[in-house]
Short mmCIF file of C-alpha atoms in Angstrom, two decimals:
data_model
loop_
_atom_site.label_atom_id
_atom_site.label_comp_id
_atom_site.label_asym_id
_atom_site.label_seq_id
_atom_site.Cartn_x
_atom_site.Cartn_y
_atom_site.Cartn_z
CA MET B 1 -13.29 -5.44 -31.03
CA ALA B 2 -10.30 -7.30 -32.45
CA ALA B 3 -12.18 -7.65 -35.74
CA ARG B 4 -13.25 -4.00 -36.00
CA PRO B 5 -11.40 -1.82 -38.55
CA ILE B 6 -8.86 0.61 -37.11
CA GLU B 7 -10.92 3.61 -38.23
CA ASP B 8 -14.03 2.41 -36.35
CA VAL B 9 -12.78 0.77 -33.15
CA PRO B 10 -13.31 2.79 -29.93
CA GLY B 11 -10.21 4.66 -28.85
CA HIS B 12 -9.48 2.66 -25.70
CA TRP B 13 -9.66 -0.63 -27.59
CA LEU B 14 -7.41 0.77 -30.32
CA LEU B 15 -4.82 1.61 -27.67
CA ALA B 16 -5.19 -1.85 -26.15
CA ARG B 17 -4.57 -3.40 -29.57
CA LEU B 18 -1.40 -1.33 -29.81
CA GLY B 19 -0.18 -2.80 -26.53
CA LYS B 20 -1.20 -0.12 -24.05
CA ARG B 21 -2.08 -1.76 -20.73
CA VAL B 22 -3.01 1.22 -18.56
CA LEU B 23 -6.14 2.75 -20.08
CA ARG B 24 -7.38 4.87 -17.16
CA PRO B 25 -7.49 8.67 -17.64
CA GLY B 26 -5.41 9.35 -14.53
CA GLY B 27 -2.93 6.57 -15.20
CA ARG B 28 -1.55 3.97 -12.84
CA GLU B 29 -0.80 6.54 -10.11
CA LEU B 30 -4.40 7.71 -9.73
CA THR B 31 -5.63 4.11 -9.62
CA GLU B 32 -3.12 3.40 -6.85
CA ARG B 33 -4.33 6.43 -4.90
CA LEU B 34 -7.92 5.28 -5.33
CA LEU B 35 -7.19 1.76 -4.06
CA ALA B 36 -5.15 3.12 -1.15
CA ALA B 37 -8.24 5.02 0.00
CA LEU B 38 -10.30 1.81 0.18
CA PRO B 39 -10.52 -0.94 2.81
CA LEU B 40 -9.76 -4.02 0.72
CA ALA B 41 -8.39 -6.55 3.20
CA ASP B 42 -10.91 -9.26 4.07
CA ARG B 43 -13.64 -7.51 2.05
CA ASP B 44 -15.84 -8.75 -0.79
CA VAL B 45 -14.86 -6.66 -3.82
CA VAL B 46 -16.67 -6.27 -7.14
CA GLU B 47 -15.02 -4.59 -10.12
CA LEU B 48 -17.18 -3.41 -13.01
CA ALA B 49 -15.64 -3.46 -16.51
CA PRO B 50 -12.19 -4.62 -15.33
CA GLY B 51 -10.50 -4.08 -18.69
CA LEU B 52 -7.24 -5.99 -19.03
CA GLY B 53 -7.06 -6.96 -15.36
CA LEU B 54 -4.34 -4.62 -14.07
CA THR B 55 -6.57 -3.14 -11.39
CA ALA B 56 -7.83 -6.64 -10.55
CA ALA B 57 -4.26 -7.71 -9.81
CA ALA B 58 -3.74 -4.63 -7.62
CA ILE B 59 -6.99 -5.35 -5.76
CA LEU B 60 -5.92 -8.93 -5.07
CA ALA B 61 -2.63 -7.61 -3.67
CA GLY B 62 -4.76 -5.86 -1.04
CA GLY B 63 -5.94 -9.22 0.36
CA PRO B 64 -9.72 -9.15 -0.23
CA ARG B 65 -11.92 -11.99 0.99
CA SER B 66 -13.27 -12.34 -2.54
CA TYR B 67 -12.93 -10.68 -5.95
CA THR B 68 -15.60 -10.65 -8.66
CA GLY B 69 -15.14 -8.91 -11.99
CA VAL B 70 -18.13 -8.20 -14.24
CA ASP B 71 -17.72 -7.40 -17.94
CA GLN B 72 -20.12 -7.55 -20.88
CA SER B 73 -17.47 -9.12 -23.12
CA PRO B 74 -16.79 -12.88 -22.82
CA GLU B 75 -13.31 -12.25 -24.24
CA VAL B 76 -12.50 -9.68 -21.56
CA ALA B 77 -13.90 -11.96 -18.85
CA THR B 78 -11.55 -14.70 -20.05
CA ILE B 79 -8.54 -12.34 -19.97
CA VAL B 80 -9.33 -11.16 -16.44
CA GLN B 81 -9.99 -14.71 -15.24
CA ARG B 82 -6.48 -15.64 -16.36
CA VAL B 83 -5.13 -12.72 -14.33
CA VAL B 84 -6.99 -13.54 -11.11
CA GLY B 85 -6.75 -17.32 -11.40
CA GLU B 86 -8.11 -19.17 -8.40
CA SER B 87 -8.03 -15.98 -6.29
CA GLY B 88 -11.20 -14.62 -7.87
CA ARG B 89 -13.64 -14.83 -10.72
CA CYS B 90 -14.78 -12.73 -13.67
CA VAL B 91 -18.31 -13.22 -14.97
CA VAL B 92 -20.11 -11.96 -18.05
CA GLY B 93 -22.71 -9.32 -17.29
CA GLU B 94 -23.75 -5.71 -17.69
CA ALA B 95 -22.55 -3.02 -15.31
CA ALA B 96 -26.15 -1.82 -14.97
CA ASP B 97 -27.47 -5.36 -14.46
CA THR B 98 -24.80 -7.57 -12.91
CA ASP B 99 -27.14 -10.33 -11.66
CA LEU B 100 -25.16 -10.30 -8.39
CA PRO B 101 -27.13 -10.67 -5.15
CA ASP B 102 -28.38 -7.64 -3.24
CA ALA B 103 -26.02 -6.32 -0.55
CA SER B 104 -23.31 -8.83 -1.43
CA ALA B 105 -20.25 -6.58 -1.69
CA ASP B 106 -18.27 -4.34 0.65
CA VAL B 107 -16.54 -2.48 -2.18
CA VAL B 108 -17.57 -1.81 -5.79
CA ILE B 109 -14.99 -0.32 -8.16
CA GLY B 110 -15.44 1.04 -11.68
CA GLU B 111 -12.88 2.88 -13.80
CA ALA B 112 -13.13 4.77 -17.11
CA MET B 113 -16.67 3.55 -17.64
CA LEU B 114 -19.25 6.04 -16.38
CA SER B 115 -17.67 8.77 -18.51
CA MET B 116 -18.79 6.89 -21.61
CA GLN B 117 -22.46 6.78 -20.55
CA THR B 118 -25.40 9.11 -20.95
CA ASP B 119 -26.81 10.70 -17.79
CA ARG B 120 -29.37 7.89 -17.60
CA GLY B 121 -26.71 5.25 -18.20
CA LYS B 122 -24.60 6.72 -15.39
CA ALA B 123 -27.60 6.66 -13.06
CA GLU B 124 -28.41 3.03 -13.88
CA ILE B 125 -24.84 1.86 -13.19
CA ILE B 126 -24.55 3.82 -9.94
CA SER B 127 -27.92 2.44 -8.90
CA GLU B 128 -26.71 -1.10 -9.55
CA ALA B 129 -23.57 -0.46 -7.50
CA VAL B 130 -25.73 0.75 -4.61
CA ARG B 131 -27.94 -2.33 -4.90
CA VAL B 132 -24.94 -4.65 -4.71
CA LEU B 133 -23.31 -2.80 -1.79
CA ARG B 134 -23.89 -3.67 1.83
CA PRO B 135 -24.73 -0.71 4.09
CA GLY B 136 -21.44 0.88 5.08
CA GLY B 137 -19.82 -0.28 1.82
CA TYR B 138 -17.82 1.82 -0.63
CA TYR B 139 -18.26 2.72 -4.30
CA ALA B 140 -15.05 3.92 -5.98
CA ILE B 141 -14.73 5.44 -9.45
CA HIS B 142 -11.89 6.75 -11.63
CA GLU B 143 -13.23 8.80 -14.50
CA LEU B 144 -12.65 11.53 -17.04
CA GLY B 145 -13.46 14.95 -15.62
CA LEU B 146 -13.95 18.56 -16.63
CA GLN B 147 -12.68 21.69 -14.96
CA PRO B 148 -13.43 24.20 -13.58
CA ASP B 149 -16.84 23.59 -12.02
CA THR B 150 -17.99 26.81 -13.73
CA LEU B 151 -17.21 25.52 -17.24
CA ASP B 152 -19.97 26.78 -19.51
CA ALA B 153 -22.42 24.48 -21.30
CA GLU B 154 -21.22 25.48 -24.78
CA ARG B 155 -17.62 24.49 -23.98
CA LYS B 156 -18.78 21.19 -22.47
CA THR B 157 -20.74 20.39 -25.62
CA ARG B 158 -17.77 21.20 -27.86
CA ILE B 159 -15.46 18.98 -25.79
CA ARG B 160 -17.92 16.09 -25.89
CA GLN B 161 -18.36 16.44 -29.65
CA ASP B 162 -14.60 16.53 -30.25
CA LEU B 163 -14.07 13.47 -28.04
CA ALA B 164 -16.85 11.53 -29.77
CA ARG B 165 -15.33 12.31 -33.16
CA VAL B 166 -11.88 10.93 -32.35
CA ILE B 167 -12.50 8.16 -29.82
CA LYS B 168 -15.71 6.90 -31.50
CA VAL B 169 -17.57 6.84 -28.17
CA ASN B 170 -20.07 9.42 -26.93
CA ALA B 171 -18.04 10.38 -23.87
CA ARG B 172 -19.82 12.64 -21.39
CA PRO B 173 -17.33 13.60 -18.65
CA LEU B 174 -18.51 15.70 -15.69
CA THR B 175 -16.96 18.31 -13.43
CA VAL B 176 -15.86 17.18 -9.97
CA THR B 177 -18.95 18.75 -8.40
CA GLU B 178 -21.20 17.06 -10.97
CA TRP B 179 -19.59 13.68 -10.23
CA GLN B 180 -20.16 14.24 -6.51
CA GLU B 181 -23.78 15.18 -7.14
CA ALA B 182 -24.32 12.10 -9.33
CA LEU B 183 -23.20 9.90 -6.43
CA ALA B 184 -25.10 11.87 -3.79
CA ARG B 185 -28.39 11.43 -5.68
CA HIS B 186 -28.10 7.73 -4.85
CA GLY B 187 -27.56 8.31 -1.14
CA LEU B 188 -23.78 7.94 -1.30
CA ILE B 189 -21.51 10.14 0.81
CA VAL B 190 -18.29 11.18 -0.94
CA GLU B 191 -15.31 10.75 1.39
CA PHE B 192 -12.32 10.96 -0.96
CA VAL B 193 -11.55 13.00 -4.07
CA ALA B 194 -8.28 13.06 -6.01
CA THR B 195 -7.45 14.50 -9.42
CA ALA B 196 -4.69 14.15 -12.00
CA PRO B 197 -3.91 15.62 -15.41
CA MET B 198 -5.47 13.92 -18.41
CA ALA B 199 -2.19 12.84 -20.04
CA LEU B 200 -3.14 9.44 -21.46
CA LEU B 201 -1.14 9.90 -24.67
CA GLU B 202 1.77 11.94 -23.37
CA ALA B 203 5.25 10.37 -23.39
CA ARG B 204 5.97 10.96 -19.70
CA ARG B 205 2.71 9.34 -18.58
CA ASN B 206 3.26 6.36 -20.86
CA LEU B 207 6.76 5.78 -19.53
CA ALA B 208 5.41 5.92 -15.98
CA ASP B 209 2.48 3.61 -16.74
CA GLU B 210 3.98 1.14 -19.20
CA GLY B 211 7.73 1.22 -18.52
CA VAL B 212 10.38 1.63 -21.21
CA ARG B 213 9.73 -1.73 -22.89
CA GLY B 214 5.97 -1.19 -22.87
CA ALA B 215 6.26 2.30 -24.30
CA LEU B 216 8.57 1.07 -27.06
CA ARG B 217 6.12 -1.75 -27.84
CA ILE B 218 3.35 0.82 -28.32
CA VAL B 219 5.52 2.97 -30.61
CA PHE B 220 6.52 -0.08 -32.67
CA ASN B 221 2.89 -1.14 -33.13
CA LEU B 222 1.86 2.44 -33.85
CA LEU B 223 4.24 2.51 -36.80
CA ARG B 224 3.43 -1.03 -37.92
CA VAL B 225 -0.39 -1.01 -37.89
CA PRO B 226 -1.87 0.84 -40.89
CA GLY B 227 -4.07 3.77 -39.89
CA ALA B 228 -3.23 3.59 -36.19
CA ARG B 229 -0.83 6.55 -36.14
CA THR B 230 -3.37 8.84 -37.80
CA ARG B 231 -6.05 8.00 -35.25
CA VAL B 232 -3.80 8.22 -32.21
CA LEU B 233 -2.42 11.58 -33.30
CA ALA B 234 -5.98 12.84 -33.83
CA MET B 235 -6.89 11.77 -30.28
CA ARG B 236 -3.81 13.45 -28.86
CA ARG B 237 -4.61 16.68 -30.71
CA VAL B 238 -8.07 16.79 -29.14
CA PHE B 239 -6.68 16.01 -25.68
CA ARG B 240 -4.13 18.79 -26.07
CA THR B 241 -6.64 21.26 -27.49
CA HIS B 242 -8.79 20.81 -24.38
CA ARG B 243 -5.97 20.15 -21.91
CA GLU B 244 -7.00 23.02 -19.63
CA ALA B 245 -10.54 21.64 -19.30
CA LEU B 246 -9.88 17.89 -19.31
CA MET B 247 -8.65 16.05 -16.22
CA ALA B 248 -8.97 12.75 -14.39
CA VAL B 249 -10.82 12.33 -11.12
CA ALA B 250 -11.11 9.54 -8.56
CA LEU B 251 -13.83 9.46 -5.91
CA VAL B 252 -14.70 7.11 -3.07
CA ALA B 253 -18.25 7.28 -1.70
CA ARG B 254 -19.75 5.38 1.22
CA LEU B 255 -23.24 3.94 1.52
CA PRO B 256 -24.49 4.88 5.02
CA GLU B 257 -25.07 2.13 7.55
CA ASP B 258 -28.72 3.15 7.85
CA ALA B 259 -29.33 3.26 4.09
CA ASP B 260 -32.79 1.98 3.13
CA HIS B 261 -31.17 0.30 0.10
CA GLN B 262 -33.68 1.69 -2.38
CA PRO B 263 -31.46 2.86 -5.26
CA THR B 264 -32.83 5.42 -7.72
CA ASN B 265 -32.41 5.87 -11.45
CA GLU B 266 -33.39 9.53 -11.33
CA VAL B 267 -31.33 11.86 -13.51
CA PRO B 268 -31.15 15.65 -13.42
CA LEU B 269 -33.52 17.52 -15.69
#
């Protein structure tokens, strides 16, 4: 992604190139709430698409027995491995095909990833998480959401089209109920739900997530990198246009102890 032109690079990688560290839709606070709802101490934890490793560091602070990150990018895997050091590992692999052993994890975590997938892609990744989980284990997600649950199909389509145009990724966020149903189709029982405003590019959120020095670094790079300001402002306009419908959601779901461990890739018709 470092070699991609500014006008073509996906929005989250553009922000990373500008120095933004927290790239989750609900910010650092929602990630902290998600992790606080999980049993991490002395557990085997897998993180899918760990990004720049901030959540990995927070997971390790919870004292897991083991940490394994899985990312499709060798460059990202190297970055995360530097973060976790000898306390964990980050391997190259696909979220829908991790190559990890069956029933080898107590907790699987994925943030800001399922939102970017088609319905089938979502189902394949959730299915893989279920395969990797031990019965009684937890799958936790932090994703882009839509509200209210009664949002009409035409508005959903318009939001998805506007997002795709500015972030260069075919994002398909769901309502809270739709996220719960997506997990339930795989035999998971949702036990925790939390929401937050979608304020990824707002000044207050950036100060909270990045600190004063980090926020100033982003502004400096925004002014220095040709084309970056135009793209970021376009993303912010779309986020603000749909601010009443866009939100962030975190869910924790448990795989029952008596699960038959036969994950499904079925998607709604």
